[in-house]
């Protein structure tokens, strides 16, 4: 096992990683920006090193500063968490060059699954269902039109190197497609430094169902079943749950086994999530692979009993997975509400500032992952998520009731949060029934 790990992240996930390291007997080094200098979790690390000012590109996104801190602190490994540098093959490579273990996939595996066109090809070869569409990148307008005629409108143009919901265009007819291709290529080149775009069938009505996987350095890979993350706003997940409500288990298991196969075929070591859209007939189509630990990993931890963050560290240290697929079973139901410092009554305007009242729920089946304490100031520089309320119960219905109860206990003042929205959703009959689609929340909020 590692002696010392540097955490190249902030907020709740930095604290989550500190906790995993402590339980493994590993020392922790946290980096921080001046905007986070008073964050209480920094005191829980064995050492904290300031790497720059508030703007992320001068601190958390600055590879040379992070690597310098790692060298000063003499760490064996770096955990990137999610966001920031977590999906940058150049960062994984910089770690390798400095003989520091990157807690995540090799730059090769990350490149293979992080690039959408390359990932889709590997998926197809491994019988993972993908959207009908172009075989690889589209060269010109005529090729795009030919593909669209074959698969039928509407189609979506996507950037191979795209991410964060950017660089996508839906085309409902030939005229729009013709006028969009060149612009999409130029936009992709400008935004991602790679002009490759591809086309696939656009699904009007779908659920977001993703499969959590783990692969080790010894050629083993398993899946930890699925999460349904269909409750979204502007492509941002709001509520996640596991398992997905009323999903055909046989279909799901076939898809999940495919996801594990995809990791294996890519020599992937670490945690990964294979994301799918699922249509009304429960057909699955792969969206992309996230080559890191995800925000919503706790719901899977609660239903499987597997500590995903600890596993990511254990795998990077070279240990084989301590279980096989047949050892993993689902127990009960889990749900997560993302608590954001935003005002749902004001168009989700960010609501940073000092929190004077912070009373978090507790009791049976309740887990709160947060770095916030009373008196904490939410800096305006970063993502607005300030915590995750996660509950576990025997059934989905009990889980919904438990979440309602927990949300009622939650007191936050004076900043605004998404708690009132979650309270409302727990009483929403469509959500309680289960199986809402990815556009449901936006329709509801209109
Ligand atoms: P990114 O990496 O930018 O997040 P994704 O491929 O994951 O890109 O797509 C982002 C979102 O766009 C998806 O969550 C989904 O809501 C929508 N989307 C992407 N592809 C399709 C498609 N073929 N049909 C319908 N919606 C899609």
Tab-separated table of C-alpha atoms and ligand atoms in Angstrom:
chain	number	residue	atom	x	y	z
A	1	UNK	CA	0.000	0.000	0.000
A	2	UNK	CA	1.030	3.622	-0.508
A	3	UNK	CA	2.635	5.521	2.336
A	4	UNK	CA	1.359	8.954	1.297
A	5	UNK	CA	-1.250	10.172	-1.187
A	6	UNK	CA	-1.829	13.687	-2.533
A	7	UNK	CA	-5.425	14.727	-3.160
A	8	UNK	CA	-5.689	16.958	-6.226
A	9	UNK	CA	-9.187	18.193	-5.531
A	10	UNK	CA	-11.334	20.132	-3.084
A	11	UNK	CA	-14.626	20.040	-1.216
A	12	UNK	CA	-16.620	16.968	-0.382
A	13	UNK	CA	-14.647	14.610	-2.626
A	14	UNK	CA	-11.334	15.710	-1.069
A	15	UNK	CA	-12.796	14.844	2.327
A	16	UNK	CA	-14.181	11.546	0.988
A	17	UNK	CA	-10.691	10.595	-0.202
A	18	UNK	CA	-9.086	11.658	3.116
A	19	UNK	CA	-11.519	9.330	4.911
A	20	UNK	CA	-10.725	6.406	2.611
A	21	UNK	CA	-6.968	6.958	3.060
A	22	UNK	CA	-7.250	7.113	6.844
A	23	UNK	CA	-9.073	3.802	6.930
A	24	UNK	CA	-6.316	2.319	4.769
A	25	UNK	CA	-3.597	3.741	7.024
A	26	UNK	CA	-2.325	6.052	4.274
A	27	UNK	CA	-1.074	9.594	4.983
A	28	UNK	CA	-2.802	12.424	3.111
A	29	UNK	CA	-1.610	15.656	1.547
A	30	UNK	CA	-4.237	18.131	0.390
A	31	UNK	CA	-3.592	20.927	-2.073
A	32	UNK	CA	-5.749	24.035	-1.863
A	33	UNK	CA	-6.297	27.426	-3.438
A	34	UNK	CA	-6.389	30.628	-1.391
A	35	UNK	CA	-10.208	30.608	-1.839
A	36	UNK	CA	-10.274	27.360	0.162
A	37	UNK	CA	-7.648	28.280	2.747
A	38	UNK	CA	-10.074	28.091	5.676
A	39	UNK	CA	-11.794	24.878	4.589
A	40	UNK	CA	-12.050	22.628	7.665
A	41	UNK	CA	-11.202	19.379	5.834
A	42	UNK	CA	-7.665	20.690	5.271
A	43	UNK	CA	-7.036	20.157	8.976
A	44	UNK	CA	-8.016	16.519	8.641
A	45	UNK	CA	-5.230	15.895	6.133
A	46	UNK	CA	-1.715	15.246	7.429
A	47	UNK	CA	-0.475	18.168	5.383
A	48	UNK	CA	-1.987	20.947	3.270
A	49	UNK	CA	-0.140	22.849	0.550
A	50	UNK	CA	-1.355	26.057	-1.097
A	51	UNK	CA	-0.985	25.841	-4.876
A	52	UNK	CA	-2.325	29.192	-5.993
A	53	UNK	CA	-5.194	31.660	-6.135
A	54	UNK	CA	-8.932	31.002	-6.452
A	55	UNK	CA	-9.294	30.651	-10.230
A	56	UNK	CA	-9.032	26.919	-10.931
A	57	UNK	CA	-6.709	27.300	-13.908
A	58	UNK	CA	-4.139	28.854	-11.577
A	59	UNK	CA	-4.512	26.165	-8.918
A	60	UNK	CA	-6.556	22.939	-9.168
A	61	UNK	CA	-6.189	22.801	-12.966
A	62	UNK	CA	-2.513	23.719	-13.003
A	63	UNK	CA	-0.583	20.492	-13.630
A	64	UNK	CA	2.882	21.810	-12.816
A	65	UNK	CA	1.755	23.290	-9.494
A	66	UNK	CA	0.026	20.080	-8.465
A	67	UNK	CA	3.047	17.987	-9.453
A	68	UNK	CA	5.427	20.364	-7.618
A	69	UNK	CA	3.349	19.983	-4.448
A	70	UNK	CA	3.471	16.208	-4.874
A	71	UNK	CA	7.253	16.289	-5.169
A	72	UNK	CA	7.698	18.613	-2.188
A	73	UNK	CA	5.487	16.368	-0.061
A	74	UNK	CA	7.170	13.252	-1.438
A	75	UNK	CA	3.971	11.335	-2.111
A	76	UNK	CA	3.677	7.925	-3.789
A	77	UNK	CA	0.400	8.620	-5.529
A	78	UNK	CA	-2.140	11.279	-6.511
A	79	UNK	CA	-5.908	10.899	-6.312
A	80	UNK	CA	-7.617	13.291	-8.753
A	81	UNK	CA	-11.232	12.852	-7.542
A	82	UNK	CA	-13.733	14.027	-10.177
A	83	UNK	CA	-13.676	17.125	-12.401
A	84	UNK	CA	-10.483	19.241	-12.511
A	85	UNK	CA	-7.573	17.054	-13.743
A	86	UNK	CA	-9.288	13.693	-13.321
A	87	UNK	CA	-9.905	12.993	-17.010
A	88	UNK	CA	-6.767	14.539	-18.479
A	89	UNK	CA	-4.467	11.944	-20.075
A	90	UNK	CA	-1.667	14.551	-19.996
A	91	UNK	CA	-1.963	14.710	-16.208
A	92	UNK	CA	-1.923	10.933	-15.853
A	93	UNK	CA	1.158	10.991	-18.084
A	94	UNK	CA	2.840	13.780	-16.073
A	95	UNK	CA	2.389	11.640	-12.956
A	96	UNK	CA	3.949	8.659	-14.701
A	97	UNK	CA	6.902	10.785	-15.868
A	98	UNK	CA	7.517	11.827	-12.256
A	99	UNK	CA	7.165	8.254	-11.002
A	100	UNK	CA	4.064	9.121	-9.027
A	101	UNK	CA	1.186	6.655	-9.258
A	102	UNK	CA	-1.933	8.240	-10.762
A	103	UNK	CA	-4.972	6.798	-8.964
A	104	UNK	CA	-6.963	6.067	-12.076
A	105	UNK	CA	-6.390	4.593	-15.523
A	106	UNK	CA	-3.183	4.782	-17.565
A	107	UNK	CA	-3.050	7.606	-20.132
A	108	UNK	CA	-3.533	4.958	-22.854
A	109	UNK	CA	-6.692	3.486	-21.299
A	110	UNK	CA	-8.009	6.965	-20.560
A	111	UNK	CA	-7.372	8.051	-24.140
A	112	UNK	CA	-9.043	4.952	-25.516
A	113	UNK	CA	-12.232	5.406	-23.500
A	114	UNK	CA	-12.231	9.196	-23.077
A	115	UNK	CA	-12.292	9.905	-26.814
A	116	UNK	CA	-15.887	9.351	-27.918
A	117	UNK	CA	-15.162	7.951	-31.390
A	118	UNK	CA	-12.431	5.589	-30.144
A	119	UNK	CA	-14.635	4.519	-27.228
A	120	UNK	CA	-17.590	3.786	-29.484
A	121	UNK	CA	-15.429	1.575	-31.693
A	122	UNK	CA	-14.104	-0.421	-28.731
A	123	UNK	CA	-17.653	-0.689	-27.384
A	124	UNK	CA	-18.972	-2.054	-30.666
A	125	UNK	CA	-16.154	-4.596	-30.861
A	126	UNK	CA	-17.130	-5.783	-27.371
A	127	UNK	CA	-20.855	-6.031	-28.057
A	128	UNK	CA	-21.769	-3.056	-25.909
A	129	UNK	CA	-24.877	-1.448	-27.463
A	130	UNK	CA	-24.222	1.956	-29.067
A	131	UNK	CA	-26.406	4.426	-30.976
A	132	UNK	CA	-26.758	3.799	-34.694
A	133	UNK	CA	-24.626	6.383	-36.484
A	134	UNK	CA	-21.452	7.117	-38.412
A	135	UNK	CA	-18.522	4.707	-38.272
A	136	UNK	CA	-16.052	7.072	-36.704
A	137	UNK	CA	-15.560	10.745	-37.506
A	138	UNK	CA	-17.490	12.416	-40.345
A	139	UNK	CA	-15.372	13.928	-43.121
A	140	UNK	CA	-17.851	16.161	-44.935
A	141	UNK	CA	-21.450	17.214	-45.480
A	142	UNK	CA	-22.237	14.502	-48.047
A	143	UNK	CA	-21.099	11.724	-45.726
A	144	UNK	CA	-23.199	13.210	-42.926
A	145	UNK	CA	-26.297	13.345	-45.112
A	146	UNK	CA	-25.794	9.750	-46.269
A	147	UNK	CA	-25.545	8.528	-42.652
A	148	UNK	CA	-28.620	10.532	-41.614
A	149	UNK	CA	-30.673	9.037	-44.451
A	150	UNK	CA	-29.657	5.589	-43.275
A	151	UNK	CA	-30.468	6.081	-39.567
A	152	UNK	CA	-33.317	8.610	-39.967
A	153	UNK	CA	-33.840	12.061	-38.402
A	154	UNK	CA	-33.473	13.479	-35.813
A	155	UNK	CA	-29.717	13.048	-35.509
A	156	UNK	CA	-27.173	14.612	-33.171
A	157	UNK	CA	-23.728	15.907	-34.106
A	158	UNK	CA	-21.183	15.406	-31.351
A	159	UNK	CA	-17.534	16.321	-30.892
A	160	UNK	CA	-15.272	13.327	-30.390
A	161	UNK	CA	-13.352	15.225	-27.722
A	162	UNK	CA	-16.483	16.889	-26.290
A	163	UNK	CA	-17.512	16.955	-22.670
A	164	UNK	CA	-19.734	18.672	-20.152
A	165	UNK	CA	-22.657	18.698	-22.563
A	166	UNK	CA	-20.844	21.064	-24.933
A	167	UNK	CA	-20.355	20.725	-28.673
A	168	UNK	CA	-23.618	18.940	-29.494
A	169	UNK	CA	-26.207	19.898	-32.129
A	170	UNK	CA	-29.531	18.222	-32.824
A	171	UNK	CA	-30.584	18.236	-36.483
A	172	UNK	CA	-34.144	17.431	-37.470
A	173	UNK	CA	-33.781	17.705	-41.241
A	174	UNK	CA	-31.239	17.680	-44.044
A	175	UNK	CA	-31.060	21.467	-44.385
A	176	UNK	CA	-30.044	21.947	-40.731
A	177	UNK	CA	-27.602	19.068	-40.917
A	178	UNK	CA	-25.940	20.502	-44.030
A	179	UNK	CA	-25.587	23.919	-42.478
A	180	UNK	CA	-24.319	22.536	-39.134
A	181	UNK	CA	-21.517	20.126	-40.000
A	182	UNK	CA	-18.789	22.597	-40.863
A	183	UNK	CA	-19.651	24.900	-37.974
A	184	UNK	CA	-19.642	21.937	-35.571
A	185	UNK	CA	-16.170	20.887	-36.772
A	186	UNK	CA	-14.805	24.417	-36.383
A	187	UNK	CA	-16.382	24.779	-32.955
A	188	UNK	CA	-14.960	21.459	-31.796
A	189	UNK	CA	-11.504	22.479	-33.032
A	190	UNK	CA	-11.700	25.780	-31.161
A	191	UNK	CA	-13.177	24.349	-27.946
A	192	UNK	CA	-11.356	21.016	-27.626
A	193	UNK	CA	-8.363	21.310	-29.982
A	194	UNK	CA	-9.777	18.406	-32.018
A	195	UNK	CA	-12.181	19.005	-34.884
A	196	UNK	CA	-13.446	15.435	-35.191
A	197	UNK	CA	-17.246	15.162	-35.045
A	198	UNK	CA	-19.573	12.213	-35.516
A	199	UNK	CA	-23.277	11.636	-35.950
A	200	UNK	CA	-25.693	9.398	-34.159
A	201	UNK	CA	-29.419	8.874	-33.820
A	202	UNK	CA	-31.025	11.381	-31.430
A	203	UNK	CA	-33.358	9.821	-28.890
A	204	UNK	CA	-36.276	12.105	-27.968
A	205	UNK	CA	-37.396	10.214	-24.893
A	206	UNK	CA	-34.938	8.385	-22.695
A	207	UNK	CA	-33.724	7.569	-19.224
A	208	UNK	CA	-30.113	7.935	-18.103
A	209	UNK	CA	-28.874	4.596	-16.785
A	210	UNK	CA	-25.182	4.132	-16.030
A	211	UNK	CA	-23.127	1.141	-14.965
A	212	UNK	CA	-20.446	1.408	-12.272
A	213	UNK	CA	-17.382	-0.716	-13.018
A	214	UNK	CA	-14.032	-1.531	-11.440
A	215	UNK	CA	-11.002	-2.950	-13.214
A	216	UNK	CA	-7.653	-3.954	-11.724
A	217	UNK	CA	-4.076	-4.267	-13.024
A	218	UNK	CA	-4.383	-8.039	-13.288
A	219	UNK	CA	-6.963	-8.158	-16.069
A	220	UNK	CA	-10.038	-8.456	-13.842
A	221	UNK	CA	-13.104	-6.280	-14.266
A	222	UNK	CA	-16.505	-6.333	-12.576
A	223	UNK	CA	-19.625	-4.188	-12.620
A	224	UNK	CA	-21.489	-2.958	-9.537
A	225	UNK	CA	-24.855	-2.692	-11.294
A	226	UNK	CA	-26.564	0.500	-12.357
A	227	UNK	CA	-27.662	3.941	-11.253
A	228	UNK	CA	-30.589	5.836	-12.704
A	229	UNK	CA	-29.688	9.522	-13.022
A	230	UNK	CA	-32.572	10.742	-15.170
A	231	UNK	CA	-33.540	13.629	-12.903
A	232	UNK	CA	-31.403	16.322	-14.535
A	233	UNK	CA	-31.351	20.007	-15.215
A	234	UNK	CA	-29.208	21.363	-18.047
A	235	UNK	CA	-27.427	18.003	-18.328
A	236	UNK	CA	-26.534	18.204	-14.623
A	237	UNK	CA	-27.722	15.342	-12.461
A	238	UNK	CA	-29.938	16.370	-9.553
A	239	UNK	CA	-31.012	13.034	-8.025
A	240	UNK	CA	-29.443	9.602	-8.535
A	241	UNK	CA	-30.666	6.232	-7.359
A	242	UNK	CA	-29.711	2.574	-7.435
A	243	UNK	CA	-30.958	0.197	-8.618
A	244	UNK	CA	-32.936	1.834	-11.446
A	245	UNK	CA	-36.710	1.598	-10.933
A	246	UNK	CA	-38.545	-1.059	-12.994
A	247	UNK	CA	-35.655	-2.066	-15.230
A	248	UNK	CA	-35.683	-5.538	-16.788
A	249	UNK	CA	-32.925	-7.223	-14.745
A	250	UNK	CA	-31.914	-9.624	-17.508
A	251	UNK	CA	-31.449	-6.831	-20.037
A	252	UNK	CA	-29.579	-4.756	-17.488
A	253	UNK	CA	-27.228	-7.560	-16.517
A	254	UNK	CA	-26.340	-8.220	-20.142
A	255	UNK	CA	-25.502	-4.552	-20.649
A	256	UNK	CA	-23.577	-4.380	-17.360
A	257	UNK	CA	-21.516	-7.432	-18.302
A	258	UNK	CA	-20.728	-5.683	-21.589
A	259	UNK	CA	-19.562	-2.623	-19.670
A	260	UNK	CA	-17.163	-4.742	-17.599
A	261	UNK	CA	-15.934	-6.370	-20.829
A	262	UNK	CA	-15.229	-2.924	-22.255
A	263	UNK	CA	-12.948	-2.117	-19.289
A	264	UNK	CA	-11.163	-5.414	-19.600
A	265	UNK	CA	-10.588	-4.915	-23.332
A	266	UNK	CA	-9.090	-1.488	-22.578
A	267	UNK	CA	-6.695	-2.756	-19.861
A	268	UNK	CA	-8.482	-0.411	-17.537
A	269	UNK	CA	-7.419	-0.177	-13.894
A	270	UNK	CA	-9.600	1.861	-11.552
A	271	UNK	CA	-13.199	2.980	-11.232
A	272	UNK	CA	-15.161	3.834	-14.369
A	273	UNK	CA	-18.757	4.480	-15.285
A	274	UNK	CA	-20.270	3.476	-18.596
A	275	UNK	CA	-23.198	5.784	-19.295
A	276	UNK	CA	-26.222	4.769	-21.370
A	277	UNK	CA	-29.503	6.185	-22.512
A	278	UNK	CA	-32.377	3.704	-22.248
A	279	UNK	CA	-35.426	4.062	-24.520
A	280	UNK	CA	-39.081	3.240	-23.763
A	281	UNK	CA	-38.542	-0.371	-24.803
A	282	UNK	CA	-35.547	-0.685	-22.476
A	283	UNK	CA	-33.034	-0.728	-25.300
A	284	UNK	CA	-29.676	0.632	-24.155
A	285	UNK	CA	-27.326	2.906	-26.114
A	286	UNK	CA	-23.915	3.870	-24.770
A	287	UNK	CA	-23.310	7.594	-24.297
A	288	UNK	CA	-19.754	7.707	-23.001
A	289	UNK	CA	-17.373	6.378	-20.381
A	290	UNK	CA	-16.341	8.490	-17.384
A	291	UNK	CA	-12.833	7.408	-16.467
A	292	UNK	CA	-12.959	8.398	-12.795
A	293	UNK	CA	-14.923	8.175	-9.565
A	294	UNK	CA	-18.286	9.921	-9.975
A	295	UNK	CA	-20.212	12.288	-7.735
A	296	UNK	CA	-22.994	9.723	-7.378
A	297	UNK	CA	-20.780	6.768	-6.390
A	298	UNK	CA	-22.254	6.566	-2.822
A	299	UNK	CA	-25.596	5.099	-3.938
A	300	UNK	CA	-23.738	2.135	-5.415
A	301	UNK	CA	-21.627	1.824	-2.250
A	302	UNK	CA	-24.795	1.589	-0.176
A	303	UNK	CA	-26.501	-1.108	-2.241
A	304	UNK	CA	-23.386	-3.253	-2.818
A	305	UNK	CA	-21.322	-2.632	0.310
A	306	UNK	CA	-18.253	-1.936	-1.848
A	307	UNK	CA	-16.188	1.142	-0.907
A	308	UNK	CA	-15.479	2.488	-4.397
A	309	UNK	CA	-13.022	5.188	-3.321
A	310	UNK	CA	-11.003	2.754	-1.206
A	311	UNK	CA	-11.054	0.289	-4.094
A	312	UNK	CA	-9.685	2.937	-6.467
A	313	UNK	CA	-6.681	3.349	-4.147
A	314	UNK	CA	-6.192	-0.371	-3.558
A	315	UNK	CA	-6.276	-1.033	-7.323
A	316	UNK	CA	-3.724	1.724	-8.046
A	317	UNK	CA	-1.443	0.172	-5.419
A	318	UNK	CA	-1.463	-2.977	-7.555
A	319	UNK	CA	-3.704	-5.224	-5.527
A	320	UNK	CA	-6.152	-7.498	-7.342
A	321	UNK	CA	-9.897	-6.974	-6.897
A	322	UNK	CA	-10.840	-8.789	-3.663
A	323	UNK	CA	-14.105	-10.144	-5.115
A	324	UNK	CA	-15.566	-11.611	-8.273
A	325	UNK	CA	-18.726	-10.742	-10.138
A	326	UNK	CA	-20.715	-13.499	-8.455
A	327	UNK	CA	-19.865	-12.092	-5.009
A	328	UNK	CA	-21.618	-8.793	-5.726
A	329	UNK	CA	-25.322	-8.511	-4.987
A	330	UNK	CA	-27.821	-5.691	-4.575
A	331	UNK	CA	-29.194	-4.994	-1.104
A	332	UNK	CA	-32.100	-2.565	-0.833
A	333	UNK	CA	-32.425	0.794	-2.529
A	334	UNK	CA	-30.353	3.985	-2.271
A	335	UNK	CA	-30.902	7.560	-3.402
A	336	UNK	CA	-28.804	10.717	-3.459
A	337	UNK	CA	-29.927	14.353	-3.536
A	338	UNK	CA	-27.293	16.849	-4.621
A	339	UNK	CA	-27.374	19.853	-2.329
A	340	UNK	CA	-26.280	22.883	-4.324
A	341	UNK	CA	-25.788	26.452	-3.124
A	342	UNK	CA	-28.323	27.723	-5.656
A	343	UNK	CA	-31.717	29.360	-5.394
A	344	UNK	CA	-34.360	27.226	-7.155
A	345	UNK	CA	-36.826	30.129	-6.810
A	346	UNK	CA	-34.497	32.452	-8.757
A	347	UNK	CA	-33.638	30.328	-11.773
A	348	UNK	CA	-31.001	28.395	-9.814
A	349	UNK	CA	-28.850	31.489	-9.337
A	350	UNK	CA	-25.659	30.630	-7.395
A	351	UNK	CA	-25.938	31.503	-3.726
A	352	UNK	CA	-22.421	31.556	-2.271
A	353	UNK	CA	-21.557	33.055	1.109
A	354	UNK	CA	-21.234	32.277	4.777
A	355	UNK	CA	-23.404	29.531	6.244
A	356	UNK	CA	-24.385	30.269	9.834
A	357	UNK	CA	-26.960	27.520	10.317
A	358	UNK	CA	-26.024	24.059	9.094
A	359	UNK	CA	-27.978	21.267	10.749
A	360	UNK	CA	-27.641	18.029	8.813
A	361	UNK	CA	-30.023	15.080	9.015
A	362	UNK	CA	-29.070	11.797	10.611
A	363	UNK	CA	-30.637	8.634	11.933
A	364	UNK	CA	-31.035	5.180	10.377
A	365	UNK	CA	-29.947	4.801	6.764
A	366	UNK	CA	-28.792	8.401	6.330
A	367	UNK	CA	-25.358	9.388	5.036
A	368	UNK	CA	-24.200	12.942	4.485
A	369	UNK	CA	-21.114	13.540	2.347
A	370	UNK	CA	-20.102	17.163	2.790
A	371	UNK	CA	-17.163	19.359	3.697
A	372	UNK	CA	-19.437	22.065	5.097
A	373	UNK	CA	-19.611	22.927	8.817
A	374	UNK	CA	-21.442	25.815	10.536
A	375	UNK	CA	-19.561	29.040	9.777
A	376	UNK	CA	-18.218	27.741	6.454
A	377	UNK	CA	-18.148	30.196	3.553
A	378	UNK	CA	-19.050	28.815	0.127
A	379	UNK	CA	-16.526	30.387	-2.280
A	380	UNK	CA	-17.968	31.730	-5.533
A	381	UNK	CA	-15.140	30.219	-7.608
A	382	UNK	CA	-16.230	26.615	-7.975
A	383	UNK	CA	-19.073	24.221	-8.606
A	384	UNK	CA	-22.085	25.009	-6.448
A	385	UNK	CA	-22.464	21.522	-4.963
A	386	UNK	CA	-21.916	21.716	-1.195
A	387	UNK	CA	-22.981	18.261	-0.166
A	388	UNK	CA	-24.788	15.059	-0.969
A	389	UNK	CA	-27.578	13.609	1.112
A	390	UNK	CA	-27.726	9.864	0.570
A	391	UNK	CA	-30.199	7.415	2.081
A	392	UNK	CA	-30.538	3.648	2.028
A	393	UNK	CA	-33.618	1.519	2.800
A	394	UNK	CA	-35.035	-1.911	2.015
A	395	UNK	CA	-37.368	-0.740	-0.748
A	396	UNK	CA	-37.629	2.255	-3.070
A	397	UNK	CA	-40.765	3.462	-1.334
A	398	UNK	CA	-39.104	3.371	2.074
A	399	UNK	CA	-36.140	5.119	0.540
A	400	UNK	CA	-38.362	7.972	-0.719
A	401	UNK	CA	-39.994	8.306	2.717
A	402	UNK	CA	-36.626	8.249	4.424
A	403	UNK	CA	-35.286	10.934	2.077
A	404	UNK	CA	-38.357	13.089	2.756
A	405	UNK	CA	-37.840	12.728	6.480
A	406	UNK	CA	-34.125	13.549	6.175
A	407	UNK	CA	-34.794	16.618	4.010
A	408	UNK	CA	-37.249	17.858	6.625
A	409	UNK	CA	-34.506	17.718	9.258
A	410	UNK	CA	-32.102	19.743	7.095
A	411	UNK	CA	-31.641	23.397	8.153
A	412	UNK	CA	-29.404	25.768	6.195
A	413	UNK	CA	-29.230	29.543	6.625
A	414	UNK	CA	-28.869	32.159	5.203
A	415	UNK	CA	-27.730	30.903	1.786
A	416	UNK	CA	-30.233	29.338	-0.582
A	417	UNK	CA	-29.993	25.673	-1.533
A	418	UNK	CA	-31.724	23.061	-3.676
A	419	UNK	CA	-33.279	21.436	-0.576
A	420	UNK	CA	-36.787	22.879	-1.273
A	421	UNK	CA	-36.670	21.421	-4.801
A	422	UNK	CA	-35.760	17.994	-3.416
A	423	UNK	CA	-38.577	18.182	-0.861
A	424	UNK	CA	-41.004	18.895	-3.676
A	425	UNK	CA	-39.655	16.061	-5.839
A	426	UNK	CA	-39.982	13.507	-3.035
A	427	UNK	CA	-43.742	14.213	-3.044
A	428	UNK	CA	-44.050	14.250	-6.845
A	429	UNK	CA	-46.276	11.366	-7.967
A	430	UNK	CA	-44.448	10.796	-11.281
A	431	UNK	CA	-41.101	10.553	-9.532
A	432	UNK	CA	-42.546	8.319	-6.830
A	433	UNK	CA	-43.915	6.025	-9.518
A	434	UNK	CA	-40.382	5.818	-10.957
A	435	UNK	CA	-38.957	5.955	-14.451
A	436	UNK	CA	-39.124	9.669	-15.334
A	437	UNK	CA	-37.148	10.656	-18.451
A	438	UNK	CA	-34.153	12.993	-18.720
A	439	UNK	CA	-36.283	16.004	-19.707
A	440	UNK	CA	-38.860	15.563	-16.949
A	441	UNK	CA	-37.403	18.106	-14.515
A	442	UNK	CA	-37.036	20.831	-17.132
A	443	UNK	CA	-40.677	20.333	-18.168
A	444	UNK	CA	-41.730	20.466	-14.510
A	445	UNK	CA	-39.811	23.698	-13.869
A	446	UNK	CA	-41.095	25.497	-16.969
B	1	LIG	P1	-20.847	15.088	-22.600
B	1	LIG	O1	-19.574	14.309	-22.562
B	1	LIG	O2	-20.658	16.441	-23.192
B	1	LIG	O3	-21.567	15.095	-21.296
B	1	LIG	P2	-22.691	13.038	-23.602
B	1	LIG	O4	-22.419	12.199	-24.790
B	1	LIG	O5	-22.596	12.385	-22.271
B	1	LIG	O6	-21.763	14.338	-23.684
B	1	LIG	O7	-24.121	13.696	-23.767
B	1	LIG	C1	-24.603	14.663	-22.870
B	1	LIG	C2	-26.118	14.642	-22.833
B	1	LIG	O8	-26.684	14.922	-24.125
B	1	LIG	C3	-26.686	13.295	-22.456
B	1	LIG	O9	-26.750	13.142	-21.055
B	1	LIG	C4	-28.062	13.342	-23.102
B	1	LIG	O10	-28.956	14.062	-22.283
B	1	LIG	C5	-27.827	14.130	-24.367
B	1	LIG	N1	-27.556	13.216	-25.495
B	1	LIG	C6	-26.353	12.820	-25.946
B	1	LIG	N2	-26.472	11.970	-26.984
B	1	LIG	C7	-27.781	11.813	-27.209
B	1	LIG	C8	-28.565	11.062	-28.162
B	1	LIG	N3	-27.985	10.314	-29.092
B	1	LIG	N4	-29.900	11.148	-28.068
B	1	LIG	C9	-30.497	11.911	-27.131
B	1	LIG	N5	-29.826	12.650	-26.224
B	1	LIG	C10	-28.494	12.617	-26.245
